[in-house]
Coordinates of C-alpha atoms and ligand atoms in Angstrom, one line a residue:
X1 CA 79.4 188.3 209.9
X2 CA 81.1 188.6 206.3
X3 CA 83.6 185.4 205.8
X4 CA 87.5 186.2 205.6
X5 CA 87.2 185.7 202.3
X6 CA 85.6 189.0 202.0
X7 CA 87.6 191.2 203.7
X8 CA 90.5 189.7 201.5
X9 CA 88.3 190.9 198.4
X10 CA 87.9 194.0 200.2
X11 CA 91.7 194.3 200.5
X12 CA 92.2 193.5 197.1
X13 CA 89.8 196.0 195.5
X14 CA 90.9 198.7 197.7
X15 CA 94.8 197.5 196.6
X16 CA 93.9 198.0 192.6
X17 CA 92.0 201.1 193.1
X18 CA 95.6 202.5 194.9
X19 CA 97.6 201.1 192.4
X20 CA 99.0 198.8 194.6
X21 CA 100.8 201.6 197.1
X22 CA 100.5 201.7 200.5
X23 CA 97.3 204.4 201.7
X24 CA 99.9 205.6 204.2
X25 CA 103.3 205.8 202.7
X26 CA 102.5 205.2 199.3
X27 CA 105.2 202.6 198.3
X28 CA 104.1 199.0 196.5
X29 CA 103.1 196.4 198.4
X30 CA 103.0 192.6 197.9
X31 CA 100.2 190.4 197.6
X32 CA 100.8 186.7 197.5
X33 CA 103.8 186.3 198.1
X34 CA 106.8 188.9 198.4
X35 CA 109.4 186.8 195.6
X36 CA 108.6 189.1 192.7
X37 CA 108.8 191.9 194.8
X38 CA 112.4 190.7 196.1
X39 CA 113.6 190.2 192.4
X40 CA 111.9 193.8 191.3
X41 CA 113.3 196.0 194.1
X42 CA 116.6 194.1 195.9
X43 CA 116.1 194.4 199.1
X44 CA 116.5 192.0 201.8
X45 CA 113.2 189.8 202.5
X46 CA 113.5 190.7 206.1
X47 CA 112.9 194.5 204.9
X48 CA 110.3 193.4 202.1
X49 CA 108.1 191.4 204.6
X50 CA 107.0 195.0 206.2
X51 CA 105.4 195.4 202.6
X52 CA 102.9 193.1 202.9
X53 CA 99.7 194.2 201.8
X54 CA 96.7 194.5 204.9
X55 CA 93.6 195.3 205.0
X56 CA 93.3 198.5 207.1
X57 CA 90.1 200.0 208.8
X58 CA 89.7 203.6 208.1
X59 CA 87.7 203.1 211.3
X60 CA 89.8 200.6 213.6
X61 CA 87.1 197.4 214.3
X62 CA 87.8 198.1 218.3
X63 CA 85.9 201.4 217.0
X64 CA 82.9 199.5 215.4
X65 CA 84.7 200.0 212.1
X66 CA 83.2 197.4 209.6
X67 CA 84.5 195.2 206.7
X68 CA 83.3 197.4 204.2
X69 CA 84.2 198.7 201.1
X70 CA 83.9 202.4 202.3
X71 CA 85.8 201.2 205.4
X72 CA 88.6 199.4 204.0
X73 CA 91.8 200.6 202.6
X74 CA 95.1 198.9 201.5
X75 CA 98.0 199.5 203.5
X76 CA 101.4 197.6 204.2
X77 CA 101.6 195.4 207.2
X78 CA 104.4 198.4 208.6
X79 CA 102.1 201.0 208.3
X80 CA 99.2 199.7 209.4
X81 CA 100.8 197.9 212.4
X82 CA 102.0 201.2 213.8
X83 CA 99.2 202.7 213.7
X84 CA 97.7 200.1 216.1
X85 CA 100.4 199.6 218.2
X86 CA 100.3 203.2 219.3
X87 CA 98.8 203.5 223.4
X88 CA 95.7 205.4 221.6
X89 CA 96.1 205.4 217.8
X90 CA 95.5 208.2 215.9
X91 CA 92.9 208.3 213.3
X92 CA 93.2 206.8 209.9
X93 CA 93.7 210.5 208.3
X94 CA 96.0 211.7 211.4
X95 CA 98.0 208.7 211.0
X96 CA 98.3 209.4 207.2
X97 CA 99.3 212.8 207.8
X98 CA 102.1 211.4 210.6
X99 CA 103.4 208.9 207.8
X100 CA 103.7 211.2 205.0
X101 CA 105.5 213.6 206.7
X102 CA 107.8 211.6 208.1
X103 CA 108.2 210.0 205.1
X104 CA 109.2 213.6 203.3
X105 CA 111.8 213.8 206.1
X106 CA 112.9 209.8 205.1
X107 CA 112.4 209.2 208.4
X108 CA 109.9 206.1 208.2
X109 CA 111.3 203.0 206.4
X110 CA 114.9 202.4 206.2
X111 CA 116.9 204.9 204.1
X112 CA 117.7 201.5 201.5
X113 CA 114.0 200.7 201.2
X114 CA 113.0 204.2 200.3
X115 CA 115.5 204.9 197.9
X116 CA 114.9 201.2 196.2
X117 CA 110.9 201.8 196.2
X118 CA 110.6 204.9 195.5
X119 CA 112.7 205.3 192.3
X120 CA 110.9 202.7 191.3
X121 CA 107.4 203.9 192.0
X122 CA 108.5 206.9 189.8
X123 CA 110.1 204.9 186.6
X124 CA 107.7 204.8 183.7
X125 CA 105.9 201.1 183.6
Ligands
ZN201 ZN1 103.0 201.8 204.2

């Protein structure tokens, strides 16, 4: 069985190749520790901790899904909890499409949150 260490490799590959945004609802995500991300954005750390960056499984392990690159995305803790949570969750891609529309209709994180993260998601680095 691959060690913990190597899904969090996983994670963090998949993480870079996105940019750091969420697969779901495409806002940043912390790694280590959310402090940077508190001073960066100003939002409460109770809202920041649902930006935690997880390790998600395209195909869920309780599916057979392994830890493999090809299987492994980066997606924050609130994104990637929901999808779980549901009574039967929806695929990986069915869940993305769930998130983003509900994110066009700023129905998914708090109002605050999106405004914060998203204008700065779209400021020039
Ligand atoms: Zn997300």
């Amino acid at each position: 069985m691959p060690s913990k260490n190597t899904l969090k490799e996983l994670r963090r590959q998949a993480a870079q190749k996105q940019a750091w945004l969420c697969f779901y609802c495409q806002l940043p995500m912390w790694d280590a520790g959310p402090t940077e991300f508190l001073a960066q954005y100003a939002i409460s750390p109770a809202l920041a901790k649902r930006f935690q960056c997880t390790a998600e499984h395209l195909e869920a392990k309780s599916d057979g899904g392994k830890d493999v690159q090809i299987n492994i995305v980066a997606a924050c803790i609130f994104c990637n909890a929901t999808r779980h949570k549901a009574k039967y969750p929806l695929n990986a891609t069915k869940h993305a499409a769930v998130v983003r529309l509900r994110m066009a209709k700023g129905k998914w994180h708090p109002p605050q949150v999106m405004a914060a993260l998203a204008k700065r998601r779209m400021a020039p680095v």
